[in-house]
XYZ file of N, CA and C in Angstrom:
636
model
N 102.782 183.788 -120.637
C 103.991 183.145 -120.147
C 104.046 181.716 -120.662
N 105.240 181.266 -121.028
C 105.346 179.899 -121.489
C 106.738 179.357 -121.202
N 106.845 178.049 -121.163
C 108.134 177.398 -120.993
C 108.671 177.033 -122.363
N 109.847 177.564 -122.710
C 110.409 177.338 -124.030
C 111.403 176.192 -124.044
N 111.855 175.771 -122.886
C 112.872 174.734 -122.807
C 112.344 173.567 -121.990
N 112.782 172.384 -122.361
C 112.423 171.206 -121.587
C 113.153 171.261 -120.250
N 112.428 171.350 -119.116
C 113.118 171.456 -117.829
C 113.874 170.177 -117.504
N 115.009 170.350 -116.866
C 115.769 169.186 -116.431
C 115.060 168.529 -115.256
N 115.509 167.355 -114.895
C 114.933 166.660 -113.749
C 115.242 167.440 -112.476
N 114.268 167.503 -111.583
C 114.450 168.250 -110.348
C 115.481 167.582 -109.457
N 116.271 168.411 -108.771
C 117.210 167.883 -107.786
C 116.438 167.464 -106.534
N 117.128 166.815 -105.608
C 116.483 166.382 -104.367
C 115.960 167.584 -103.584
N 116.752 168.661 -103.519
C 116.315 169.860 -102.805
C 115.095 170.478 -103.476
N 115.097 170.516 -104.798
C 113.958 171.076 -105.527
C 112.707 170.231 -105.312
N 112.868 168.924 -105.282
C 111.729 168.044 -105.026
C 111.179 168.266 -103.620
N 112.080 168.475 -102.657
C 111.646 168.740 -101.284
C 110.852 170.031 -101.209
N 111.346 171.076 -101.874
C 110.627 172.353 -101.872
C 109.265 172.223 -102.548
N 109.201 171.445 -103.623
C 107.919 171.244 -104.298
C 106.923 170.531 -103.381
N 107.407 169.552 -102.630
C 106.534 168.837 -101.696
C 106.051 169.772 -100.587
N 106.957 170.619 -100.087
C 106.570 171.587 -99.061
C 105.564 172.587 -99.618
N 105.757 172.982 -100.872
C 104.831 173.917 -101.506
C 103.440 173.307 -101.630
N 103.371 172.040 -101.985
C 102.066 171.390 -102.099
C 101.355 171.369 -100.753
N 102.108 171.153 -99.668
C 101.493 171.179 -98.339
C 100.989 172.583 -98.003
N 101.761 173.598 -98.397
C 101.315 174.974 -98.158
C 100.035 175.265 -98.938
N 99.963 174.810 -100.177
C 98.758 175.033 -100.983
C 97.540 174.384 -100.336
N 97.727 173.183 -99.808
C 96.621 172.513 -99.117
C 96.199 173.325 -97.896
N 97.176 173.825 -97.164
C 96.870 174.647 -95.987
C 96.078 175.889 -96.383
N 96.515 176.584 -97.425
C 95.835 177.807 -97.853
C 94.405 177.524 -98.310
N 94.177 176.324 -98.812
C 92.845 175.972 -99.309
C 91.927 175.426 -98.224
N 92.501 174.855 -97.157
C 91.665 174.087 -96.226
C 91.828 174.454 -94.756
N 92.689 175.399 -94.413
C 92.995 175.668 -93.001
C 91.756 175.872 -92.127
N 90.757 176.654 -92.548
C 89.594 176.851 -91.670
C 88.820 175.567 -91.380
N 88.849 174.610 -92.291
C 88.089 173.376 -92.097
C 88.913 172.276 -91.447
N 90.201 172.547 -91.214
C 91.074 171.530 -90.611
C 91.696 172.071 -89.332
N 90.883 172.754 -88.563
C 91.403 173.484 -87.402
C 92.083 172.575 -86.391
N 91.477 171.425 -86.098
C 92.026 170.574 -85.039
C 92.180 169.127 -85.481
N 92.268 168.918 -86.789
C 92.327 167.546 -87.273
C 93.641 166.878 -86.886
N 93.600 165.580 -86.731
C 94.791 164.829 -86.368
C 95.850 164.935 -87.457
N 95.406 164.944 -88.722
C 96.370 165.024 -89.812
C 97.121 166.341 -89.768
N 96.417 167.424 -89.398
C 97.098 168.716 -89.302
C 98.111 168.705 -88.167
N 97.759 168.085 -87.041
C 98.686 168.023 -85.922
C 99.944 167.255 -86.303
N 99.779 166.153 -87.022
C 100.935 165.385 -87.446
C 101.786 166.186 -88.421
N 101.127 166.904 -89.334
C 101.856 167.725 -90.290
C 102.625 168.816 -89.561
N 102.002 169.430 -88.556
C 102.658 170.495 -87.803
C 103.897 169.969 -87.093
N 103.798 168.750 -86.525
C 104.950 168.174 -85.844
C 106.101 167.959 -86.814
N 105.794 167.490 -88.026
C 106.826 167.289 -89.034
C 107.466 168.614 -89.416
N 106.632 169.633 -89.649
C 107.152 170.938 -90.033
C 107.977 171.542 -88.904
N 107.527 171.333 -87.656
C 108.259 171.871 -86.517
C 109.653 171.261 -86.445
N 109.748 169.973 -86.715
C 111.055 169.309 -86.715
C 111.946 169.890 -87.804
N 111.376 170.119 -89.001
C 112.160 170.678 -90.102
C 112.649 172.077 -89.762
N 111.764 172.905 -89.218
C 112.141 174.280 -88.903
C 113.129 174.326 -87.744
N 112.994 173.412 -86.777
C 113.937 173.379 -85.663
C 115.342 173.089 -86.167
N 115.436 172.198 -87.146
C 116.739 171.896 -87.731
C 117.308 173.124 -88.421
N 116.420 173.869 -89.095
C 116.863 175.084 -89.785
C 117.378 176.111 -88.784
N 116.621 176.331 -87.704
C 117.014 177.338 -86.728
C 118.293 176.943 -86.004
N 118.472 175.657 -85.779
C 119.673 175.205 -85.094
C 120.921 175.472 -85.915
N 120.740 175.602 -87.237
C 121.888 175.818 -88.109
C 122.234 177.289 -88.264
N 121.409 178.192 -87.698
C 121.686 179.617 -87.790
C 122.275 180.111 -86.485
N 122.997 181.201 -86.553
C 123.693 181.694 -85.370
C 122.774 182.436 -84.418
N 121.764 183.150 -84.973
C 120.910 183.933 -84.088
C 119.457 183.493 -84.105
N 119.022 182.734 -85.116
C 117.652 182.244 -85.157
C 116.647 183.376 -85.186
N 115.450 183.133 -84.639
C 114.380 184.118 -84.591
C 114.071 184.458 -83.142
N 113.464 185.630 -82.901
C 113.090 185.974 -81.527
C 112.140 184.932 -80.947
N 112.304 184.651 -79.672
C 111.437 183.682 -79.017
C 110.042 184.276 -78.857
N 109.054 183.656 -79.484
C 107.674 184.124 -79.406
C 106.778 182.917 -79.188
N 105.555 183.131 -78.668
C 104.614 182.015 -78.553
C 104.329 181.424 -79.930
N 104.100 180.126 -79.990
C 103.879 179.483 -81.282
C 102.456 178.989 -81.478
N 101.651 178.922 -80.416
C 100.300 178.406 -80.571
C 99.304 179.274 -79.816
N 98.070 179.295 -80.331
C 96.980 180.055 -79.725
C 95.681 179.455 -80.249
N 94.634 179.388 -79.427
C 93.374 178.783 -79.887
C 92.785 179.449 -81.125
N 93.101 180.718 -81.362
C 92.538 181.435 -82.507
C 93.397 181.319 -83.755
N 94.512 180.593 -83.673
C 95.442 180.510 -84.794
C 95.633 179.070 -85.254
N 95.537 178.869 -86.559
C 95.948 177.623 -87.195
C 97.154 177.985 -88.052
N 98.307 177.378 -87.782
C 99.556 177.893 -88.334
C 100.295 176.857 -89.180
N 100.933 177.366 -90.236
C 101.772 176.543 -91.108
C 103.199 177.053 -90.973
N 104.101 176.166 -90.599
C 105.490 176.549 -90.372
C 106.300 176.383 -91.650
N 106.838 177.493 -92.155
C 107.653 177.476 -93.360
C 109.068 176.999 -93.047
N 109.810 176.528 -94.044
C 111.195 176.102 -93.803
C 112.076 177.213 -93.236
N 111.700 178.464 -93.467
C 112.474 179.598 -92.949
C 112.336 179.755 -91.443
N 111.350 179.072 -90.843
C 111.080 179.243 -89.424
C 109.959 180.226 -89.154
N 109.439 180.866 -90.210
C 108.308 181.781 -90.072
C 107.002 181.022 -90.274
N 105.930 181.602 -89.737
C 104.612 180.991 -89.861
C 103.738 181.747 -90.850
N 102.827 181.011 -91.467
C 101.665 181.584 -92.139
C 100.465 181.160 -91.305
N 99.674 182.142 -90.860
C 98.623 181.856 -89.886
C 97.233 182.137 -90.434
N 96.332 181.207 -90.177
C 94.903 181.417 -90.383
C 94.337 181.820 -89.026
N 93.741 183.013 -88.958
C 93.352 183.593 -87.676
C 91.834 183.719 -87.596
N 91.255 183.106 -86.577
C 89.819 183.193 -86.346
C 89.538 184.358 -85.404
N 88.768 185.344 -85.897
C 88.454 186.526 -85.101
C 87.047 186.997 -85.446
N 86.230 187.168 -84.430
C 84.839 187.611 -84.610
C 84.081 186.714 -85.579
N 84.354 185.428 -85.507
C 83.629 184.461 -86.318
C 84.086 184.352 -87.758
N 85.159 185.067 -88.131
C 85.662 185.035 -89.504
C 87.139 184.639 -89.519
N 87.556 184.040 -90.620
C 88.945 183.612 -90.776
C 89.720 184.667 -91.558
N 90.924 184.970 -91.082
C 91.712 186.063 -91.643
C 93.143 185.623 -91.943
N 93.807 186.430 -92.782
C 95.237 186.305 -93.021
C 95.791 187.711 -93.217
N 96.985 187.957 -92.719
C 97.571 189.295 -92.815
C 98.363 189.457 -94.112
N 98.589 190.709 -94.488
C 99.417 190.984 -95.650
C 100.826 190.455 -95.474
N 101.341 190.536 -94.256
C 102.679 190.013 -93.974
C 102.756 188.520 -94.264
N 101.735 187.779 -93.845
C 101.738 186.336 -94.078
C 101.494 185.997 -95.544
N 100.715 186.821 -96.231
C 100.525 186.617 -97.669
C 101.864 186.726 -98.388
N 102.650 187.736 -98.013
C 103.977 187.910 -98.614
C 104.877 186.729 -98.272
N 104.838 186.275 -97.023
C 105.667 185.132 -96.629
C 105.355 183.906 -97.482
N 104.069 183.659 -97.697
C 103.675 182.510 -98.509
C 104.181 182.665 -99.940
N 104.099 183.877 -100.473
C 104.566 184.116 -101.837
C 106.079 183.986 -101.953
N 106.792 184.483 -100.957
C 108.257 184.375 -100.976
C 108.672 182.908 -101.026
N 108.030 182.083 -100.207
C 108.363 180.661 -100.241
C 107.945 180.030 -101.567
N 106.810 180.469 -102.089
C 106.355 179.916 -103.363
C 107.361 180.209 -104.475
N 107.918 181.413 -104.477
C 108.926 181.746 -105.483
C 110.203 180.940 -105.264
N 110.564 180.721 -104.013
C 111.737 179.893 -103.734
C 111.526 178.481 -104.264
N 110.334 177.929 -104.028
C 110.036 176.583 -104.511
C 109.963 176.536 -106.033
N 109.628 177.666 -106.645
C 109.549 177.760 -108.101
C 110.935 177.884 -108.737
N 111.943 178.096 -107.898
C 113.298 178.244 -108.414
C 113.674 179.670 -108.742
N 112.882 180.638 -108.212
C 113.169 182.061 -108.413
C 113.137 182.763 -107.056
N 114.163 182.606 -106.231
C 114.146 183.249 -104.913
C 114.108 184.770 -105.027
N 113.490 185.391 -104.037
C 113.386 186.851 -103.994
C 114.740 187.444 -103.625
N 115.199 188.417 -104.402
C 116.488 189.065 -104.142
C 116.321 190.546 -103.805
N 115.153 191.099 -104.081
C 114.867 192.495 -103.728
C 113.538 192.512 -102.981
N 113.619 192.274 -101.658
C 112.406 192.101 -100.867
C 111.552 193.363 -100.839
N 112.176 194.513 -100.719
C 111.416 195.764 -100.617
C 110.558 195.980 -101.864
N 111.169 195.834 -103.023
C 110.440 196.043 -104.273
C 109.401 194.948 -104.491
N 109.737 193.720 -104.088
C 108.793 192.611 -104.206
C 107.550 192.884 -103.361
N 107.759 193.290 -102.101
C 106.636 193.578 -101.212
C 105.790 194.730 -101.746
N 106.433 195.746 -102.290
C 105.688 196.880 -102.835
C 104.726 196.426 -103.928
N 105.184 195.520 -104.779
C 104.322 195.021 -105.842
C 103.148 194.224 -105.309
N 103.408 193.374 -104.319
C 102.340 192.552 -103.751
C 101.312 193.426 -103.037
N 101.779 194.376 -102.227
C 100.839 195.222 -101.491
C 100.061 196.136 -102.436
N 100.657 196.476 -103.564
C 99.907 197.221 -104.577
C 98.759 196.366 -105.118
N 99.031 195.090 -105.373
C 97.977 194.179 -105.826
C 96.890 194.018 -104.764
N 97.294 193.993 -103.493
C 96.333 193.784 -102.410
C 95.399 194.976 -102.218
N 95.738 196.112 -102.810
C 94.827 197.262 -102.729
C 93.505 196.975 -103.433
N 93.502 195.990 -104.312
C 92.259 195.615 -104.995
C 91.271 194.933 -104.061
N 91.745 194.468 -102.908
C 90.866 193.833 -101.919
C 90.363 194.911 -100.966
N 89.070 195.155 -100.993
C 88.492 196.311 -100.320
C 87.978 195.982 -98.917
N 88.162 196.930 -97.971
C 87.603 196.752 -96.625
C 86.088 196.575 -96.676
N 85.592 195.688 -95.840
C 84.165 195.426 -95.794
C 83.750 194.274 -96.676
N 84.417 194.138 -97.820
C 84.116 193.052 -98.750
C 85.149 191.941 -98.669
N 86.414 192.334 -98.699
C 87.511 191.368 -98.729
C 88.412 191.434 -97.503
N 88.193 192.414 -96.645
C 89.086 192.615 -95.506
C 88.392 193.452 -94.447
N 88.947 193.428 -93.238
C 88.513 194.356 -92.201
C 89.611 195.401 -92.020
N 89.227 196.612 -91.701
C 90.183 197.697 -91.496
C 90.320 197.920 -89.997
N 91.493 197.592 -89.474
C 91.718 197.648 -88.035
C 92.389 198.960 -87.630
N 91.896 199.536 -86.545
C 92.485 200.754 -86.007
C 93.795 200.434 -85.284
N 94.671 201.422 -85.132
C 95.974 201.165 -84.486
C 95.829 200.536 -83.105
N 96.640 199.523 -82.857
C 96.736 198.856 -81.555
C 95.390 198.323 -81.062
N 94.544 197.902 -81.994
C 93.283 197.269 -81.613
C 93.573 195.912 -80.977
N 92.618 195.336 -80.254
C 92.850 194.005 -79.674
C 93.242 192.962 -80.725
N 92.647 193.063 -81.910
C 92.982 192.123 -82.980
C 94.436 192.308 -83.420
N 94.835 193.553 -83.659
C 96.221 193.803 -84.068
C 97.203 193.425 -82.964
N 96.785 193.595 -81.723
C 97.658 193.220 -80.608
C 97.951 191.722 -80.638
N 96.912 190.920 -80.896
C 97.102 189.474 -81.012
C 98.013 189.145 -82.193
N 97.744 189.761 -83.332
C 98.533 189.482 -84.532
C 99.996 189.883 -84.346
N 100.218 190.989 -83.676
C 101.583 191.455 -83.448
C 102.329 190.524 -82.490
N 101.635 190.073 -81.457
C 102.252 189.187 -80.467
C 102.744 187.905 -81.113
N 102.006 187.422 -82.115
C 102.369 186.166 -82.773
C 103.078 186.394 -84.110
N 103.576 187.610 -84.305
C 104.394 187.971 -85.470
C 103.683 187.753 -86.803
N 102.365 187.913 -86.794
C 101.613 187.883 -88.048
C 101.692 189.233 -88.757
N 102.035 190.277 -88.022
C 102.244 191.612 -88.570
C 103.509 192.189 -87.951
N 104.069 193.213 -88.605
C 105.307 193.820 -88.116
C 105.055 195.108 -87.348
N 103.887 195.697 -87.536
C 103.559 196.951 -86.873
C 102.073 196.972 -86.553
N 101.702 197.736 -85.524
C 100.294 197.820 -85.132
C 99.630 199.091 -85.655
N 100.158 199.649 -86.729
C 99.505 200.805 -87.341
C 98.207 200.363 -88.019
N 97.349 201.329 -88.343
C 96.083 201.040 -89.005
C 96.332 200.267 -90.296
N 95.607 199.170 -90.482
C 95.852 198.329 -91.650
C 94.684 197.390 -91.919
N 94.682 196.862 -93.146
C 93.698 195.854 -93.521
C 94.191 194.473 -93.096
N 93.260 193.672 -92.601
C 93.513 192.252 -92.373
C 92.516 191.512 -93.258
N 93.001 190.619 -94.078
C 92.208 190.091 -95.181
C 91.408 188.857 -94.776
N 90.197 188.763 -95.329
C 89.390 187.570 -95.116
C 90.038 186.406 -95.866
N 90.130 185.287 -95.194
C 90.906 184.144 -95.687
C 90.551 183.763 -97.119
N 89.261 183.638 -97.395
C 88.851 183.121 -98.699
C 88.755 184.210 -99.769
N 89.109 185.444 -99.421
C 89.093 186.530 -100.404
C 90.446 186.731 -101.077
N 91.469 186.050 -100.591
C 92.829 186.276 -101.099
C 93.121 185.331 -102.268
N 93.377 185.879 -103.463
C 93.672 185.041 -104.639
C 95.167 184.715 -104.713
N 95.608 183.750 -103.924
C 97.042 183.465 -103.818
C 97.671 183.130 -105.172
N 96.979 182.333 -105.979
C 97.534 181.971 -107.284
C 97.678 183.198 -108.181
N 96.667 184.066 -108.173
C 96.713 185.266 -109.002
C 97.836 186.196 -108.559
N 98.027 186.321 -107.257
C 99.109 187.163 -106.741
C 100.465 186.637 -107.195
N 100.626 185.322 -107.168
C 101.883 184.722 -107.625
C 102.101 184.986 -109.111
N 101.079 184.743 -109.905
C 101.219 184.919 -111.350
C 101.476 186.376 -111.721
N 100.814 187.299 -111.039
C 101.032 188.721 -111.330
C 102.452 189.145 -110.968
N 102.943 188.668 -109.823
C 104.311 189.008 -109.421
C 105.321 188.392 -110.384
N 105.064 187.163 -110.816
C 105.952 186.504 -111.770
C 105.958 187.251 -113.101
N 104.780 187.643 -113.556
C 104.699 188.356 -114.834
C 105.439 189.688 -114.774
N 105.327 190.385 -113.648
C 106.054 191.652 -113.513
C 107.554 191.439 -113.686
N 108.073 190.390 -113.047
C 109.513 190.144 -113.131
C 109.937 189.672 -114.517
N 109.125 188.843 -115.144
C 109.459 188.386 -116.492
C 109.448 189.552 -117.477
N 108.534 190.487 -117.281
C 108.509 191.684 -118.126
C 109.765 192.524 -117.895
N 110.154 192.659 -116.625
C 111.367 193.427 -116.323
C 112.583 192.806 -117.010
N 112.688 191.492 -116.927
C 113.817 190.815 -117.559
C 113.789 191.008 -119.070
N 112.602 190.968 -119.643
C 112.460 191.145 -121.084
C 112.949 192.527 -121.517
N 112.749 193.521 -120.634
C 113.140 194.896 -120.948
C 114.526 195.249 -120.415
N 115.230 194.260 -119.860
C 116.572 194.499 -119.360
C 116.620 195.238 -118.039
N 115.522 195.201 -117.284
C 115.459 195.874 -115.992
C 115.731 194.886 -114.862
N 116.051 195.435 -113.692
C 116.316 194.590 -112.530
C 115.015 193.982 -112.021
N 115.013 192.676 -111.825
C 113.827 191.989 -111.323
C 113.946 191.773 -109.819
N 112.831 191.434 -109.194
C 112.839 191.207 -107.745
C 113.147 189.759 -107.395
N 113.062 188.871 -108.382
C 113.409 187.465 -108.195
C 114.379 187.054 -109.301
N 115.182 186.029 -109.021
C 116.193 185.590 -109.984
C 116.079 184.082 -110.178
N 116.024 183.612 -111.436
C 115.931 182.165 -111.669
C 117.234 181.457 -111.326
N 117.141 180.509 -110.391
C 118.329 179.769 -109.967
C 118.093 178.267 -109.932
N 116.872 177.853 -110.198
C 116.550 176.429 -110.183
C 115.300 176.180 -110.998
N 114.943 174.906 -111.108
C 113.733 174.544 -111.847
C 112.514 174.586 -110.920
N 111.345 174.911 -111.493
C 111.074 175.139 -112.918
C 111.340 176.561 -113.401
N 111.815 177.432 -112.511
C 111.997 178.828 -112.881
C 112.958 179.055 -114.034
N 114.022 178.241 -114.117
C 115.012 178.432 -115.173
C 114.433 178.197 -116.564
N 113.392 177.404 -116.660
C 112.839 177.039 -117.964
C 111.783 178.013 -118.461
N 111.420 178.988 -117.621
C 110.361 179.912 -118.003
C 110.917 181.184 -118.630
N 110.273 181.628 -119.699
C 110.544 182.928 -120.303
C 109.215 183.626 -120.536
N 109.279 184.913 -120.784
C 108.064 185.708 -120.921
C 107.654 185.846 -122.382
N 106.400 185.536 -122.663
C 105.830 185.729 -123.991
C 104.588 186.598 -123.835
N 104.665 187.905 -124.173
C 103.525 188.802 -123.955
C 102.280 188.405 -124.730
N 102.427 187.616 -125.783
C 101.267 187.212 -126.576
C 100.398 186.200 -125.834
N 100.952 185.599 -124.782
C 100.216 184.561 -124.054
C 99.672 185.063 -122.727
N 99.691 186.389 -122.491
C 99.171 186.950 -121.244
C 98.002 187.858 -121.526
């Protein structure tokens, strides 16, 4: 993959998304070690204010759910959804649902918002099959106490049997690059992609198979 065009200067909205993305990257890298730090609390308050403004502008918002729990360290996305680092049985975890949420926002910040969520999720969950239970994830039985907690805080959408991934086993950057490459290949072949370039830096990127 390479950028063939000189990207234009980022707009104010694009700069804001880039700043939010950098905070998310820091969270994904450091959440277990910043469980109760003052800086995290201040960041959470700022994010809460941003998300409250977003929800106030929508007609129906999101279902009212608890937002804090001693076992959860949470990052509030501009959409009003959370990405959660979950401490359970002495290990830090993240769900597939939250991995997708982080990627969706990352693509939005990249200037390629997701337009086909179902197909996008299918690709990501296919990649996540490479993370094996016991090594990279725990395999939870239906309606286990762990899944019950995750469901209550909307970290998962269903309590069916599923993998919950160990925090440091998830290659977030690789997942993003693989999803981006899939879409760039689709565009190269004239197929429908799951994301569409609408802003920078996404508009400046094209696919070069010789560089992958």
